[in-house]
Coordinates of C-alpha atoms in Angstrom, one line a residue:
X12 CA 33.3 -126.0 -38.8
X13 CA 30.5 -127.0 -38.0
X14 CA 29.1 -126.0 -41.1
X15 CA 26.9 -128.7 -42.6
X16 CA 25.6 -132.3 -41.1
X17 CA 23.3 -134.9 -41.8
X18 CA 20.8 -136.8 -39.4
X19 CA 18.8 -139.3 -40.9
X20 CA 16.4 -140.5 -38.0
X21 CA 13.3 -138.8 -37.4
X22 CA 12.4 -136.9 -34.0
X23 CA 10.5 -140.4 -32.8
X24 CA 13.7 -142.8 -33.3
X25 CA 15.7 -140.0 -31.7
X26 CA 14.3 -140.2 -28.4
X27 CA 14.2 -143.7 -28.7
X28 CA 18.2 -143.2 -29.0
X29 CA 18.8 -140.4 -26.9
X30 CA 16.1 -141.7 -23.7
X31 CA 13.9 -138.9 -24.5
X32 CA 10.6 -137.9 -25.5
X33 CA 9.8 -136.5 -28.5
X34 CA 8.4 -132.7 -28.1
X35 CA 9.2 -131.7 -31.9
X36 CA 5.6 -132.0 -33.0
X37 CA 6.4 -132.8 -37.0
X38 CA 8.5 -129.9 -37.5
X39 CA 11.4 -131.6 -38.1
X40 CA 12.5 -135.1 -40.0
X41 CA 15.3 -136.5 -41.9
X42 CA 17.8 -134.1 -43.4
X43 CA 20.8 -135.1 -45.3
X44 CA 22.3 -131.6 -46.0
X45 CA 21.3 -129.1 -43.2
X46 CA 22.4 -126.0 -43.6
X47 CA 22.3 -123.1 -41.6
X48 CA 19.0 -121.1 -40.1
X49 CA 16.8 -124.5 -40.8
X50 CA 14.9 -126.0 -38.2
X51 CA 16.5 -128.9 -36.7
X52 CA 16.3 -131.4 -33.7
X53 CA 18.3 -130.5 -30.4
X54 CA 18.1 -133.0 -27.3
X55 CA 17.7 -130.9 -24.2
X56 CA 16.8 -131.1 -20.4
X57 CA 14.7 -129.0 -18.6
X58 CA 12.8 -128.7 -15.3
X59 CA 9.1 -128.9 -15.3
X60 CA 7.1 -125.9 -15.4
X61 CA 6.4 -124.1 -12.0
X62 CA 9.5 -126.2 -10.6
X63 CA 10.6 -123.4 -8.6
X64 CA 12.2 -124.6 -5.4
X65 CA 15.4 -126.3 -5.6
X66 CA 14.4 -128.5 -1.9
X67 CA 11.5 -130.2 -3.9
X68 CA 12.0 -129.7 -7.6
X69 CA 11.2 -133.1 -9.6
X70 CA 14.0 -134.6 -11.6
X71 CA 14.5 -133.0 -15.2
X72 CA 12.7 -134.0 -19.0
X73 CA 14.7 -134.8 -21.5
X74 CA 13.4 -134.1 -24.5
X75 CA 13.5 -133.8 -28.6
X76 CA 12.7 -130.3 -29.5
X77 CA 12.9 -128.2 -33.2
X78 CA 14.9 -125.2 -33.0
X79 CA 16.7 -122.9 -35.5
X80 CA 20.1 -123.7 -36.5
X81 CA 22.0 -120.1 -35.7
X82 CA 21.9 -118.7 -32.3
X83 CA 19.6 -116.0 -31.8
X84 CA 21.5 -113.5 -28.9
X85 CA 18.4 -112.1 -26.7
X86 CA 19.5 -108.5 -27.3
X87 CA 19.6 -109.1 -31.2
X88 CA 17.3 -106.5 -32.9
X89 CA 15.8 -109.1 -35.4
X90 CA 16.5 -112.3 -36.7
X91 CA 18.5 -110.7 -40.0
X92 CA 20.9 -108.7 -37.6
X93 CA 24.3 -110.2 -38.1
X94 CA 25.5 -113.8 -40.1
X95 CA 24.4 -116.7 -38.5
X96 CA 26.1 -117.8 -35.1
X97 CA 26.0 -121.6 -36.0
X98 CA 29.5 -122.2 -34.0
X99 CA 30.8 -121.5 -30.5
X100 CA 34.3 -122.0 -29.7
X101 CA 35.1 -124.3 -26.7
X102 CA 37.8 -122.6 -25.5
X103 CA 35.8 -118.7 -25.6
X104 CA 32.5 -119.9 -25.0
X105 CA 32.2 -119.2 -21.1
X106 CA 34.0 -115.7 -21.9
X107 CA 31.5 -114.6 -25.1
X108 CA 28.5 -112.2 -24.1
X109 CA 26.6 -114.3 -27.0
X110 CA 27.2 -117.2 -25.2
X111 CA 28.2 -117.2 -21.6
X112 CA 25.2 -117.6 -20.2
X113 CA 23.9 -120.0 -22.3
X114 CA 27.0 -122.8 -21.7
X115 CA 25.7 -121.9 -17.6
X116 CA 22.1 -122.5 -18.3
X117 CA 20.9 -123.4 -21.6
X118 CA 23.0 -126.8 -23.0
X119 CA 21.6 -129.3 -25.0
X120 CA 23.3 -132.0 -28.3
X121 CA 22.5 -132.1 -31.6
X122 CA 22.3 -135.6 -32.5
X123 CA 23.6 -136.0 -35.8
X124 CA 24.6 -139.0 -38.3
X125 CA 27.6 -137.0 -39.4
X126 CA 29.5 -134.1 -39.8
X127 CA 30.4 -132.9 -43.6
X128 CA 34.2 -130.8 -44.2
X129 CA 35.7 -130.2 -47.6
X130 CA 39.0 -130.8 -48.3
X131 CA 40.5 -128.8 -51.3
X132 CA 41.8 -130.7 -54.5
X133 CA 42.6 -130.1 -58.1
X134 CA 39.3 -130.1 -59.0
X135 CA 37.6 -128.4 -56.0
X136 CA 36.6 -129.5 -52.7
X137 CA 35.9 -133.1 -52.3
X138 CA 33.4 -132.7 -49.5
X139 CA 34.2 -136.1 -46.1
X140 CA 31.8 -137.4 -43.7
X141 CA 32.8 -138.2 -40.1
X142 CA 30.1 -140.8 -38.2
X143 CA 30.1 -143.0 -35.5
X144 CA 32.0 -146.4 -36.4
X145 CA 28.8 -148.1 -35.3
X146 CA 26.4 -146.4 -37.2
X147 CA 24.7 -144.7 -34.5
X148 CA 23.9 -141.0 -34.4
X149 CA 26.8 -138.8 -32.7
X150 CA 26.1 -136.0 -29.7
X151 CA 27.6 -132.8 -30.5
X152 CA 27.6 -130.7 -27.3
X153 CA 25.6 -127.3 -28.4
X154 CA 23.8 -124.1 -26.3
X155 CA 20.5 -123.1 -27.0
X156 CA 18.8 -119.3 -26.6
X157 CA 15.4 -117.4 -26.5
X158 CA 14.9 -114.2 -28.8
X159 CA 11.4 -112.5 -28.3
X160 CA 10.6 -109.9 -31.0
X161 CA 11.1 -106.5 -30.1
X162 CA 8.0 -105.3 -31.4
X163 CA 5.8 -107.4 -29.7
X164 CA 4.9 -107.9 -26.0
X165 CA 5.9 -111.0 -24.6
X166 CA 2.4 -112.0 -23.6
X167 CA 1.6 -113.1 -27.4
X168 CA 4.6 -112.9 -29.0
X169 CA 6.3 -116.0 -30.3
X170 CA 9.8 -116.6 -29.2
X171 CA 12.2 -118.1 -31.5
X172 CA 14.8 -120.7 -29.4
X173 CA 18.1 -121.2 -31.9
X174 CA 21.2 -122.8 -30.8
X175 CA 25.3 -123.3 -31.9
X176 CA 27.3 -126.5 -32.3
X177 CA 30.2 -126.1 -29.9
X178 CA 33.8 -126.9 -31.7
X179 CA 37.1 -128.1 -30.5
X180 CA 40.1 -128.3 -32.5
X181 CA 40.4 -131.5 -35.0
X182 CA 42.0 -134.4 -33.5
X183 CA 43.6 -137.3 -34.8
X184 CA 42.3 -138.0 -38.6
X185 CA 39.9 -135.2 -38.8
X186 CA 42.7 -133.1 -38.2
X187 CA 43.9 -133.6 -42.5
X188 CA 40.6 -132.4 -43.7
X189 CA 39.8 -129.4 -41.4
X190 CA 41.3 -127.7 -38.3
X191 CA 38.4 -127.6 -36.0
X192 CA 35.5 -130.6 -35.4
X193 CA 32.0 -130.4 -33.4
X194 CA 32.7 -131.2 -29.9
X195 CA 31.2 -134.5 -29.9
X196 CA 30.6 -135.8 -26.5
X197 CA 30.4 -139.7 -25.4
X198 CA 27.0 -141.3 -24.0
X199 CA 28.8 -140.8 -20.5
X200 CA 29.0 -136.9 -20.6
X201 CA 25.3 -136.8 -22.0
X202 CA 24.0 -136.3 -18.5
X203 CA 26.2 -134.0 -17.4
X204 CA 26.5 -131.5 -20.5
X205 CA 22.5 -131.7 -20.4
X206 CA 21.9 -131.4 -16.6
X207 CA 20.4 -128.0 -16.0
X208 CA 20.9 -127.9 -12.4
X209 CA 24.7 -127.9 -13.3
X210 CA 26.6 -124.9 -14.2
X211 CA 30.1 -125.7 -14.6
X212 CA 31.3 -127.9 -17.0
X213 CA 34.7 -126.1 -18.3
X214 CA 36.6 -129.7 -17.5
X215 CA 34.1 -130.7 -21.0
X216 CA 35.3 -128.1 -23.0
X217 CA 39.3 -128.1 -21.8
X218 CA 39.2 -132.1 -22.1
X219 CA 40.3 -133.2 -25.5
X220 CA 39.4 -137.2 -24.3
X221 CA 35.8 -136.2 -24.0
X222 CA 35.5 -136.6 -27.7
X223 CA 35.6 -140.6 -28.2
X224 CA 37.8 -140.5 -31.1
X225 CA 38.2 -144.6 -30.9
X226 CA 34.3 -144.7 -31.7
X227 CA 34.2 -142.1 -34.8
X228 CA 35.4 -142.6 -38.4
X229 CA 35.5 -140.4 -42.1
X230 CA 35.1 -141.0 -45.3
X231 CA 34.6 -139.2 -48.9
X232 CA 31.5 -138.7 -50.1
X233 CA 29.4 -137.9 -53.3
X234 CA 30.3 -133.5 -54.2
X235 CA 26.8 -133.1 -54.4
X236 CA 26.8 -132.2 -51.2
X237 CA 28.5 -129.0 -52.4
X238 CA 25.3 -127.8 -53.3
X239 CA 22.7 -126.8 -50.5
X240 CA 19.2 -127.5 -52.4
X241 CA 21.1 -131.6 -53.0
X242 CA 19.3 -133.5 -50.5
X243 CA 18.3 -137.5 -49.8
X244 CA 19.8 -140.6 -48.2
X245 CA 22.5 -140.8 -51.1
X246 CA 24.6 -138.1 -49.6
X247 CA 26.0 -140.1 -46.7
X248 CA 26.9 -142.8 -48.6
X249 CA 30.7 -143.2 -49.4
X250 CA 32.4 -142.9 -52.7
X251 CA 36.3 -143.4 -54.4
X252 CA 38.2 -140.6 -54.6
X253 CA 39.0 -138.9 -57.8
X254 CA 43.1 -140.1 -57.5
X255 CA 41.3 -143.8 -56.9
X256 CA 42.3 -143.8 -53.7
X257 CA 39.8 -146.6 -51.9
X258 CA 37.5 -144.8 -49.3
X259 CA 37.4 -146.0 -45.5
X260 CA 35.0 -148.7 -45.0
X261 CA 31.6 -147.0 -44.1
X262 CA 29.4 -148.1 -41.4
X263 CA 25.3 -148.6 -41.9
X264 CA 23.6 -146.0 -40.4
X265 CA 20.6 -146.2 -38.8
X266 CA 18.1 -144.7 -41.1
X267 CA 14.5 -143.6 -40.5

């Protein structure tokens, strides 16, 4: 975990959602089975350019931006170097080479509609989506990196920015279908996880009532999700399992 996820709003309704604006530029949109290494819409705060000086540096942007799914470690020789990082653990991340420095500097969410994990039955793995009871797109917490190719001088090379979904171990419900979850963070830790004039947030990652469990529900959904090139709006709707057991009541998501 975190594996695969959906987000059905577009980069415009996002920073509509998230108070931000929308600096993806069309590279991203509506995905209901991302997978690893694709581009994909982060939320992050940053400090205008040239804002040096601490005394009189304006207040931060918040922002949509497209980045690669898979964090990219500055020292990496290429972008093929190693499997994709596409999870950080909560409770290694400030300890991690790959990632120390980016929990400290470099946070930012990854809005998502929901989270898939596959729980194995007789006849496979019957794949669950977990979403905000309301509908809304969830916040899971994430870091974010620069790579610059090594065979290329910085002035005109192109620098890839990637990220990883923190995770946390499953709590509550989630807890049947998979033994980790995204650390999914409640609209009053946004500010804080995203602030990049703060450098401590530990409490975040060691607090297990950060995630807003109350707000977030599961349910089964269609196995074509199983397969990485199935894509569309159908995917995050819910279905009956297979034993006819009847599937938790879903909530309508905001769509693009």
């Amino acid at each position: 975990m975190c594996g695969r996820y959906a987000i059905s709003l577009d980069p415009a309704r996002l920073a509509a959602e998230f108070d931000a604006v929308e600096g993806a530029e069309g590279a991203v949109g509506p995905d209901h089975n991302v997978t690893p290494t694709r581009l994909i819409p982060i939320i992050v705060e940053r400090f205008p350019a040239g804002a040096d000086s601490e005394d009189r540096r304006p207040a931060p942007v918040r922002s949509v931006r497209a980045v690669r799914w898979g964090l990219v470690p500055p020292w990496a020789p290429d972008l093929t170097s190693g499997p994709p990082m596409i999870n950080a653990r909560a409770e290694t991340i400030t300890e991690k080479p790959a990632y120390r420095q980016a929990v400290r500097r470099r946070r930012c969410l990854v809005p998502a509609t929901g989270w898939y994990e596959w729980q194995p039955n007789e006849s496979g793995k019957q794949p669950f989506l977990s979403v905000r009871r309301d509908g809304r797109p969830l916040a899971m917490a994430a870091v974010f990196s620069t790579w610059w190719p090594k065979d290329q001088p910085k002035e005109t090379a192109a620098p890839v920015v990637s990220c990883a979904v923190v995770t946390t171990g499953a709590q509550g419900e989630f807890a049947r279908v998979h033994h980790r979850m995204p650390l999914v963070l409640g609209r009053e830790h946004w500010e804080e996880w995203l602030d990049p004039g703060t450098e401590e947030v530990r409490h975040l990652l060691d607090d297990p009532a950060v995630v807003p469990l109350d707000e977030l529900t599961m349910y089964p959904v269609s196995k074509e999700v199983n397969n990485m090139r199935n894509n569309g709006p159908h995917l995050v709707e819910p279905v009956e399992l297979e034993d006819s057991a009847p599937p938790s009541p879903a909530p309508t998501l905001f769509e693009a």
